[in-house]
mmCIF file of C-alpha atoms and ligand atoms in Angstrom:
data_model
loop_
_atom_site.group_PDB
_atom_site.id
_atom_site.type_symbol
_atom_site.label_atom_id
_atom_site.label_comp_id
_atom_site.label_asym_id
_atom_site.label_seq_id
_atom_site.Cartn_x
_atom_site.Cartn_y
_atom_site.Cartn_z
ATOM 1 C CA UNK A 73 -21.863 81.314 122.563
ATOM 2 C CA UNK A 74 -18.860 79.154 121.955
ATOM 3 C CA UNK A 75 -18.532 75.780 123.597
ATOM 4 C CA UNK A 76 -17.303 72.167 122.729
ATOM 5 C CA UNK A 77 -20.012 71.319 120.515
ATOM 6 C CA UNK A 78 -19.420 74.318 118.354
ATOM 7 C CA UNK A 79 -15.616 73.608 118.155
ATOM 8 C CA UNK A 80 -16.460 69.911 117.216
ATOM 9 C CA UNK A 81 -19.151 71.083 114.454
ATOM 10 C CA UNK A 82 -16.471 73.482 112.982
ATOM 11 C CA UNK A 83 -14.043 70.478 112.063
ATOM 12 C CA UNK A 84 -14.692 69.555 108.593
ATOM 13 C CA UNK A 85 -14.720 66.000 107.246
ATOM 14 C CA UNK A 86 -12.990 65.375 103.809
ATOM 15 C CA UNK A 87 -13.772 61.994 102.294
ATOM 16 C CA UNK A 88 -10.902 60.042 100.605
ATOM 17 C CA UNK A 89 -7.923 62.308 101.809
ATOM 18 C CA UNK A 90 -5.035 61.784 101.261
ATOM 19 C CA UNK A 91 -6.159 58.245 99.974
ATOM 20 C CA UNK A 92 -9.536 56.545 99.108
ATOM 21 C CA UNK A 93 -11.413 55.302 102.090
ATOM 22 C CA UNK A 94 -9.830 57.688 104.601
ATOM 23 C CA UNK A 95 -12.133 60.241 106.358
ATOM 24 C CA UNK A 96 -9.707 63.076 106.924
ATOM 25 C CA UNK A 97 -10.533 65.672 109.875
ATOM 26 C CA UNK A 98 -9.652 68.910 108.472
ATOM 27 C CA UNK A 99 -8.876 71.524 111.535
ATOM 28 C CA UNK A 100 -8.217 74.465 109.541
ATOM 29 C CA UNK A 101 -12.094 75.530 109.446
ATOM 30 C CA UNK A 102 -11.732 75.630 113.317
ATOM 31 C CA UNK A 103 -8.279 77.426 113.478
ATOM 32 C CA UNK A 104 -9.393 80.174 111.084
ATOM 33 C CA UNK A 105 -12.230 81.334 113.425
ATOM 34 C CA UNK A 106 -10.808 84.035 115.867
ATOM 35 C CA UNK A 107 -13.330 83.283 118.882
ATOM 36 C CA UNK A 108 -12.698 79.485 118.390
ATOM 37 C CA UNK A 109 -9.002 79.772 118.343
ATOM 38 C CA UNK A 110 -9.267 81.786 121.648
ATOM 39 C CA UNK A 111 -11.504 79.224 123.202
ATOM 40 C CA UNK A 112 -9.330 76.219 122.048
ATOM 41 C CA UNK A 113 -6.236 77.552 123.452
ATOM 42 C CA UNK A 114 -7.505 78.827 126.825
ATOM 43 C CA UNK A 115 -9.521 75.715 127.575
ATOM 44 C CA UNK A 116 -6.515 73.464 126.552
ATOM 45 C CA UNK A 117 -4.021 75.667 128.420
ATOM 46 C CA UNK A 118 -6.369 75.588 131.634
ATOM 47 C CA UNK A 119 -6.071 71.895 131.628
ATOM 48 C CA UNK A 120 -2.332 72.136 132.159
ATOM 49 C CA UNK A 121 -1.734 75.147 134.411
ATOM 50 C CA UNK A 122 0.055 74.658 137.585
ATOM 51 C CA UNK A 123 1.734 71.387 136.476
ATOM 52 C CA UNK A 124 4.933 73.283 135.996
ATOM 53 C CA UNK A 125 5.421 72.465 132.345
ATOM 54 C CA UNK A 126 8.540 73.992 130.906
ATOM 55 C CA UNK A 127 8.469 72.904 127.205
ATOM 56 C CA UNK A 128 5.764 72.114 124.577
ATOM 57 C CA UNK A 129 6.914 69.414 122.043
ATOM 58 C CA UNK A 130 5.076 70.190 118.919
ATOM 59 C CA UNK A 131 4.954 67.653 116.069
ATOM 60 C CA UNK A 132 5.470 68.705 112.453
ATOM 61 C CA UNK A 133 3.428 70.254 111.020
ATOM 62 C CA UNK A 134 -0.276 70.879 112.480
ATOM 63 C CA UNK A 135 1.108 70.297 115.845
ATOM 64 C CA UNK A 136 3.107 73.535 115.584
ATOM 65 C CA UNK A 137 -0.032 75.682 115.324
ATOM 66 C CA UNK A 138 -1.676 75.060 118.616
ATOM 67 C CA UNK A 139 1.496 74.073 120.202
ATOM 68 C CA UNK A 140 3.095 77.385 119.794
ATOM 69 C CA UNK A 141 -0.169 79.188 121.205
ATOM 70 C CA UNK A 142 -0.100 76.713 124.394
ATOM 71 C CA UNK A 143 3.853 77.448 124.692
ATOM 72 C CA UNK A 144 3.014 81.162 125.034
ATOM 73 C CA UNK A 145 -0.032 80.741 127.272
ATOM 74 C CA UNK A 146 1.871 78.488 129.687
ATOM 75 C CA UNK A 147 4.992 80.473 129.747
ATOM 76 C CA UNK A 148 6.785 77.393 128.204
ATOM 77 C CA UNK A 149 9.405 76.924 125.450
ATOM 78 C CA UNK A 150 8.499 75.499 122.127
ATOM 79 C CA UNK A 151 10.547 72.716 120.725
ATOM 80 C CA UNK A 152 9.890 71.198 117.265
ATOM 81 C CA UNK A 153 9.644 67.388 116.327
ATOM 82 C CA UNK A 154 10.329 67.223 112.623
ATOM 83 C CA UNK A 155 10.498 64.845 109.454
ATOM 84 C CA UNK A 156 13.938 63.609 108.446
ATOM 85 C CA UNK A 157 16.433 66.035 107.179
ATOM 86 C CA UNK A 158 14.772 69.294 108.410
ATOM 87 C CA UNK A 159 16.639 70.115 111.745
ATOM 88 C CA UNK A 160 19.982 71.554 111.060
ATOM 89 C CA UNK A 161 21.945 70.596 114.249
ATOM 90 C CA UNK A 162 22.515 67.155 115.658
ATOM 91 C CA UNK A 163 19.428 64.974 116.123
ATOM 92 C CA UNK A 164 18.007 61.937 117.844
ATOM 93 C CA UNK A 165 16.052 59.762 115.415
ATOM 94 C CA UNK A 166 13.110 57.670 115.918
ATOM 95 C CA UNK A 167 11.333 55.237 113.441
ATOM 96 C CA UNK A 168 7.799 53.844 113.577
ATOM 97 C CA UNK A 169 5.615 51.686 111.703
ATOM 98 C CA UNK A 170 3.188 52.871 109.193
ATOM 99 C CA UNK A 171 0.452 50.858 107.452
ATOM 100 C CA UNK A 172 2.986 50.455 104.536
ATOM 101 C CA UNK A 173 6.425 50.943 105.655
ATOM 102 C CA UNK A 174 8.079 53.087 108.338
ATOM 103 C CA UNK A 175 8.541 56.877 109.047
ATOM 104 C CA UNK A 176 11.163 58.782 111.219
ATOM 105 C CA UNK A 177 10.889 61.831 113.464
ATOM 106 C CA UNK A 178 13.912 63.872 114.725
ATOM 107 C CA UNK A 179 14.543 66.057 117.375
ATOM 108 C CA UNK A 180 17.781 68.262 118.256
ATOM 109 C CA UNK A 181 19.991 66.567 120.761
ATOM 110 C CA UNK A 182 19.971 69.681 123.064
ATOM 111 C CA UNK A 183 16.405 70.511 122.643
ATOM 112 C CA UNK A 184 15.319 69.206 126.462
ATOM 113 C CA UNK A 185 17.125 68.698 129.609
ATOM 114 C CA UNK A 186 16.526 66.214 132.416
ATOM 115 C CA UNK A 187 14.914 69.338 134.231
ATOM 116 C CA UNK A 188 12.068 69.650 131.846
ATOM 117 C CA UNK A 189 8.247 68.835 132.365
ATOM 118 C CA UNK A 190 7.311 68.305 128.864
ATOM 119 C CA UNK A 191 3.802 68.657 127.218
ATOM 120 C CA UNK A 192 3.784 66.726 123.858
ATOM 121 C CA UNK A 193 1.105 68.378 121.411
ATOM 122 C CA UNK A 194 -0.177 67.167 118.125
ATOM 123 C CA UNK A 195 -3.299 68.215 116.559
ATOM 124 C CA UNK A 196 -4.972 64.747 116.142
ATOM 125 C CA UNK A 197 -4.487 61.164 117.703
ATOM 126 C CA UNK A 198 -5.414 58.379 115.009
ATOM 127 C CA UNK A 199 -3.739 55.056 115.518
ATOM 128 C CA UNK A 200 -0.884 56.468 117.884
ATOM 129 C CA UNK A 201 2.205 55.625 116.014
ATOM 130 C CA UNK A 202 3.231 59.324 115.699
ATOM 131 C CA UNK A 203 3.006 60.059 119.208
ATOM 132 C CA UNK A 204 4.510 56.815 120.320
ATOM 133 C CA UNK A 205 7.783 57.826 118.278
ATOM 134 C CA UNK A 206 7.517 61.363 119.868
ATOM 135 C CA UNK A 207 7.353 59.858 123.485
ATOM 136 C CA UNK A 208 10.269 57.653 122.663
ATOM 137 C CA UNK A 209 12.421 60.638 121.379
ATOM 138 C CA UNK A 210 11.439 62.742 124.497
ATOM 139 C CA UNK A 211 12.296 59.831 126.808
ATOM 140 C CA UNK A 212 15.801 60.039 125.524
ATOM 141 C CA UNK A 213 16.227 63.160 127.410
ATOM 142 C CA UNK A 214 15.324 61.703 130.886
ATOM 143 C CA UNK A 215 12.890 64.468 131.498
ATOM 144 C CA UNK A 216 10.974 64.799 134.815
ATOM 145 C CA UNK A 217 7.477 64.070 133.484
ATOM 146 C CA UNK A 218 5.738 63.714 129.996
ATOM 147 C CA UNK A 219 2.069 64.767 129.360
ATOM 148 C CA UNK A 220 0.244 64.160 126.054
ATOM 149 C CA UNK A 221 -2.293 66.595 124.385
ATOM 150 C CA UNK A 222 -4.426 66.458 121.434
ATOM 151 C CA UNK A 223 -6.903 68.773 119.816
ATOM 152 C CA UNK A 224 -8.758 66.059 118.293
ATOM 153 C CA UNK A 225 -8.998 62.170 119.222
ATOM 154 C CA UNK A 226 -10.432 59.600 116.974
ATOM 155 C CA UNK A 227 -11.805 57.371 119.897
ATOM 156 C CA UNK A 228 -12.589 54.413 117.652
ATOM 157 C CA UNK A 229 -8.950 53.940 116.417
ATOM 158 C CA UNK A 230 -7.915 53.193 120.143
ATOM 159 C CA UNK A 231 -4.654 55.077 119.635
ATOM 160 C CA UNK A 232 -4.886 55.869 123.313
ATOM 161 C CA UNK A 233 -4.380 52.151 124.281
ATOM 162 C CA UNK A 234 -1.051 52.285 122.614
ATOM 163 C CA UNK A 235 0.265 55.115 124.666
ATOM 164 C CA UNK A 236 2.212 53.946 127.946
ATOM 165 C CA UNK A 237 -0.034 54.186 130.879
ATOM 166 C CA UNK A 238 2.636 56.346 132.816
ATOM 167 C CA UNK A 239 1.831 59.289 130.342
ATOM 168 C CA UNK A 240 -1.376 61.121 130.981
ATOM 169 C CA UNK A 241 -3.304 61.727 127.885
ATOM 170 C CA UNK A 242 -5.986 64.508 127.279
ATOM 171 C CA UNK A 243 -7.927 65.685 124.303
ATOM 172 C CA UNK A 244 -10.225 68.561 123.913
ATOM 173 C CA UNK A 245 -12.336 67.094 121.140
ATOM 174 C CA UNK A 246 -13.523 63.439 120.694
ATOM 175 C CA UNK A 247 -14.950 61.587 117.536
HETATM 176 P P1 5GP B 341 -1.304 58.420 113.949
HETATM 177 O O1 5GP B 341 0.229 58.270 113.907
HETATM 178 O O2 5GP B 341 -1.889 58.691 115.262
HETATM 179 O O3 5GP B 341 -2.041 57.260 113.174
HETATM 180 O O4 5GP B 341 -1.665 59.772 113.172
HETATM 181 C C1 5GP B 341 -1.553 60.996 113.714
HETATM 182 C C2 5GP B 341 -0.941 61.906 112.864
HETATM 183 O O5 5GP B 341 -1.288 61.921 111.506
HETATM 184 C C3 5GP B 341 -0.724 63.291 113.437
HETATM 185 O O6 5GP B 341 0.419 63.768 113.265
HETATM 186 C C4 5GP B 341 -2.010 63.995 112.642
HETATM 187 O O7 5GP B 341 -1.586 65.248 112.389
HETATM 188 C C5 5GP B 341 -1.863 62.999 111.392
HETATM 189 N N1 5GP B 341 -3.460 62.658 110.911
HETATM 190 C C6 5GP B 341 -3.959 61.308 110.701
HETATM 191 N N2 5GP B 341 -5.088 61.505 110.426
HETATM 192 C C7 5GP B 341 -5.473 62.748 110.347
HETATM 193 C C8 5GP B 341 -6.741 63.328 110.284
HETATM 194 O O8 5GP B 341 -7.720 62.835 110.050
HETATM 195 N N3 5GP B 341 -6.718 64.872 110.218
HETATM 196 C C9 5GP B 341 -5.653 65.497 110.519
HETATM 197 N N4 5GP B 341 -5.724 66.894 110.922
HETATM 198 N N5 5GP B 341 -4.488 64.824 110.976
HETATM 199 C C10 5GP B 341 -4.433 63.593 110.619
#
């Protein structure tokens, strides 16, 4: 029987990836299993039904996987947030701090409207830098409401504390 403990146990830990000292949570071992995929998508979608979500904003690149499934399940559209230089039309850009240096994310300037109710999705919340920049991007459109969802949240890194309290955050799995 599939439950949250089974899903949690399916996530593989990879030591020293992509750098020494980092314990990388590999979600591919969860996503490859059909029954787990069904459970993860249904449980997450159930959390967001009846909120009037019109668009899922998925963060490159692992946020595209469940983000697309959630869009389908919630009858919402899918909008990509991408690394610099990938999106072909005019974009908004938002930079954010990394441990060493900065990074930038982009969205098409016509990707959302002020009528949208947005669910931002990424596979994992670590320090919160990525989702912070994504929220800043989505705010440029003056949307009605923003929700944030992660498949996995690393509670000990306290990324949640960096997210504006106005934005409801919910994750399926916690480490
Ligand atoms: P943050 O900006 O919160 O520090 O890092 C989160 C971003 O980095 C997400 O886009 C996520 O995909 C990626 N990330 C950071 N650490 C991990 C990890 O251990 N596993 C996975 N799957 N992604 C990670």
